[in-house]
Amino acid sequence: MATERRYMYYPKSLLSQSCLSFLLLITATLIDTALGIQRIVEHPTDQSVIVDNSVILHCKVADRVGTVQWTRNKFGLGNDRSLSAYPRYSVIGSQVNGEYNLWIQNASLLDDGVYECQISHTATQRGVRSNPAKVSVLLPPREPTIDSSPVITVTEGIDYNITCRSYDGKPAPNITWWINGQLQNKRSYEIVTTQSDGKREDIVGLMTIKPSKQDHGKEFECRAINPALTSYLKTTAKLHVLYKPQVTLSVSPPTEVTENTVMQFKCQADANPRVTSWKWYRNGNILSESSQLLEITSRQNYHGQTIKCEAINTVGKTTKSYKLNIEYSPRFVKEPLNVDADLGGRATLNCVVDGNPVPRVIWKKGSQEFPISKPTLTFSRALTEADFGTYVCVASSNLGSVERQVQLLKNGKPKVTGDLRQYAAEGDDAVIECESDSVPKPKEILWSRGSSKIATTGSSRFSTKESDLVKGRKSILTIKNIHAADYGDYNCTVINNYGMDSAIIKLIQKVASASTSDTRDAVPLAYVLAGVFGGLGVIVIIVVILIIYNRKKVKDEDSTADTNSTDSANKKNLENVRMEFRSTGSEYPGPQEPWRGDYLANHIRADAEYDQLGNIIPYQHTKDGRPPVNGYGGHYDYQDGNMYDVDRRSSDRLPTYDSKGIHPRSYDSGFEPDVYPKQYGRPPPSSEFTNDIYGPPPTVTTGRLSTNV
């Protein structure tokens, strides 16, 4: 241990003088002895005494003539042996033997000093003084103390002086340092200060440390000891180290993470004091500032990026990083480009792919697969016609595969393609397109009219714009606000390194007439929509008509079937009525038309039995071959508005028909409006029957036999 102590150094010259003095003293003593001169034969020596203890300073004289006394710090203590002025002092020993020893009891700091034994001079003898003897009274120090004990708070990484103090020692004690019971050889030093009495000393011991997290909780011990002590004094203190967070980062799942996987990160830290905030970063961009947990969904572009957790407390901050390893299926870094080459030349096709794990790349052309596995396909031999065409680059891994086509194109003269007849309306802006197949790409595409090149630079009406095609380039000539003089031929010339080609593109006026063969107007969207919906409407109407027609036809057929099915029953009822009349001696006068309940519904139709009872025109077709409109055959001759005037049944009263073969008073099954008042549908029967050969009509008791449509 390095300590700061005070030492006394003696020069060589001083040592030589001391030796010489000692020799002279010996010589003088021998002479004095031989001559019988008073002298001191035993001199006192330096003594140390612990406070409250006793010490004896020896002094022996010979041939004494004068008086013996002791001095302390050159001050005489007295001639008597009892030294009554100093109760703790006395002279002891055999006076006969010349012993004048000084006994100091219960030593205190007052006794600390330089003592001499002296023989006073006489008339015949000179005075004699002994060698000076220093009495050092030893005083034990107080209990040592450590600054800031019992707990010393320090900060990790910052130098700190642990200070131990001990006061009132004589001499000042030595200080040693111990950590957890182990003596330390670390850097330390001491500062000793003498108090105002010039005797007691204070000491300050310091040990410099650079604390770390590992020092937290360690016990530091300061031990102090001086000659007044038989065992050391000690004091201890605990070290409380403040340190920034020590971070650990865990990831779930830890491996084999594919795209769109939910990843959870957990950040934990050992810190003193505790962590006050957390931060998460992805590639330096902050993601969260809320908690120890972070959840993300993996993406392909996250591969190789870093997730970083940062824990912060009052001491500082610490980060922990995790490099993402995201597995994703192969993909093209950029779209492969077509390559043009000369026949007989060389070529290299490239497709730059990416994937994790690294994908395997193969090349195909048709069914042929090339025996290489890298993203470049190099033709080291001269290219033939068979080499040109479409190649496929296929990149695959256990996560999937992708492929792209790459064209190996043969260099040659350009060829103008596209529509050579283009249209524009007067007053509009004309857009004339010139497309070309050109491998390599054209160096220049020129527009001209007649023998003059069309200058577009600085023109307010003419402008050109070019865009690349897969095999070539397209140039668009725009003419603003065209007029009649702008119609006609335009020359498009395409030039590449292998030649040139040109074509005449005719700009034709677009007219409104649909019959003009040259018109290529675009049909407005509104017209197209109107045509579509109009056509749909017509179809719907036709379908509805067909449905109504079919329903009517089915009803007519059902009605006819019902009427025929009741004919036999009607005939039987008619015979029963006639027999009833004959049994009374009367003749059956003929049927009367019954009042029917469905008149109120404006659907009037004769009962089936009435069709069998007279006033019936035999069934016949009309002149145009159509059946009668009511679908039942004969018509009744209702002359003068009285359908019961049976006297007019003679042949000259047969009903007449119009040009279509329809009786003027005939009615059908209710599909035509009735010409009679709507109160009954027909005029009521007359109450008088003149010259009725049948007589008044009897009451018909049979049920109504009507067919309702």
Steps between C-alpha positions, in 0.01 A plus 500: 500500500633836405492738796626846558743504791759740633859376530821659634805476281854544630779616269826299494696788647271504803548126553880542491481773762292275727754223485778743582309638796441149633875423484587823676248419771654159560841651515389767748332241719814293520701806592242608760502154652873500522505844661196438733277768346117484562321358209184327369564141425145406386312743288116499454358390165190587303187336633144460383216455737132447447294754675417409860793262518842544679847551357853506656788707371833362621792715625811369683786721617851436634738704710216744558594816682211727394121462524298282259173626350268428199383758251199481271519710195796676674293579806634359828274267688675530842797371699320272744433147406130527581446785256219621716395761246409224259292237676521254212878536475768354728869407493560138575798269525795455735661828576806315632537344163445834331154414361277797435226351285193714422167316542199654330164352599159533322659664201307768323562729211658747750781251547579502135837671457883489513661398829864539628683375808746766634777522766556849622852645500709562805809700574711212390272325257324617195133429444391196295186443289377173358392439151151633436226235504164550340192367666217443257159454653289287266131581462256259320279665237125523512283248317534558126198614295412477129334795339134440399487168685328268559393511132708673237308581184712514188436500128631234268802603299569822690816520717427532869724551806396296800625695804595360841591739787674443833574776754712565813757230451861529608644418271244499217388145423557300186183439291431192289200420276308172472211403268288203603788389727771529232793738545507747215799626313301758317612854467490668842677774690501671842508852627641561854431822684662599835268667744572830670660336805770374269459150631173340382450419134201449277500282190276478193527190282351493150447218256398582143265261322320488167183319605315255281174309526699211651607722794141558604446377857867440580632576850793740525705491825745755633752380764717735710793409732793681672761397767257583778267225383537130536226433235356703221194716507256462210188636339293379202261635236284343232536610140178591320576523129264682266529349156323533169279215376658171403265384221404157373279453193294191421316424173213267420517313270880509506563331164336409168297818475317538170308792358183606684605327821410673825823556694515588869798670660548529876759730654613448859754697699692491827535861605563713812286701530220332306430568133287809447424461129532260207546572131491274194664572166505333159801604298531815706135600463307509824209255520375519858561672833250317717614170645749216514310311229494555125296310244550531125393311190800398295540641152741414222661843512573452872761234418842609620359791698561546871251509784645691794372527858612796710461508879545831682546593865647800684855371454483449126368279224595167351392336175476146379460412133366207300561454128193376315528191284175485301452214259309595185427351162706590192429826322663708233698798622427667166326384191734319259580694185491372147837473332579572136796346324646445156477177318837334562566721800497443875229568761428475872153481653450616858233461763577638845305313767477519874373262762573350838619230482695586186296371205624261233489648150457304178449606138262347246419544135194307405550148634877543515658561841851641520741327741590809702378628834573869511319819408700556178483303178803569284539390137872454463472372142376680189123549499294317240145555384385226734637689801267796457160485666337490839683373807352443845688571823363287786598571863387250763547407864310297756267800539390522135612604155472787252585530136540768235543501125805658342523562128825449313438723199691505175632834382382617162339774297191663649150452360214746532181332623162615616196658334576693182155668494423721798219743562428835661213749486562851384563733790619218727857407588628227270707218650697305239679190628797334335601166648814314405665165551863588555782301655699685623283797600478773240753776509251738347142519377435776248169650383467674169232613260584507136863590479501709818593380843249589766672723752357457847756701697346833593178418312167586658306247290731204443653285773635146525525250782674162498455188714679166491328181393615145568658485155544853386355840567189704439500864393187715533461813290241739644352778289288754685179642356526332160336648194437386145857560383636262767333192353709285275820295503761502777830319470640317804864394467664273759881474513719265704860382473407237244293702256176685462138460398223746425128495440230742386227547756185660363313742724133488400225735604251345736142581390166449673324298221479130584485409128838647424739216461792692645322597822632338810326705764500355846145440612430709811461306816151641555390363164644162577321487834173619346522229234571231756215597732263560205569151369441353843166688519383360167588148610304544824192630311507203259527256789202663678286487183582132451407425861163683468426328169575156642285563805204614282535202272497263796186667642315481164584133466378432854174692436425305179568175676259595781225588250530173306495304821156643590331447156349163588361630825345799323322282243354284772372808683339626174313175448372511856363851445318399178346196662374718785325731253345209308366350821297821546376499140719790399783534262840617620529860377879506486764615738538838661836650560561484875603795704850425596678620814822564322342785299608723781856403424448610136567149380181385325476167330209270408444182694595183331133384505398809310734407222284186461155658513444713196565836341837351417687570185674177404874493560695631210829676434511861398584604150866530578505146644505605864267338753242723665652729753316357798641155439161322512379488140153645427371854569157610611291738293407772740313737268364828624676453826267218622668168538167332586318596174475140378253603226791629305671164468408457135765450245465856378596606845830318505769718651738688281880524539750764430792465262696306762221255558405640843144559603443863588345406835707198577709489814785287607606368837562839645817624326314772300299786653124459518299734271199495729443700815716382784210477743416150380742441218200450258145646466246326722257261335165635376191425706288431191530205271288558183426217260734281700442158356642351815309711746642666806815342631457268790698527812813301456578308812820349384824635636692759316738349257737781428864509419690779668816616345 
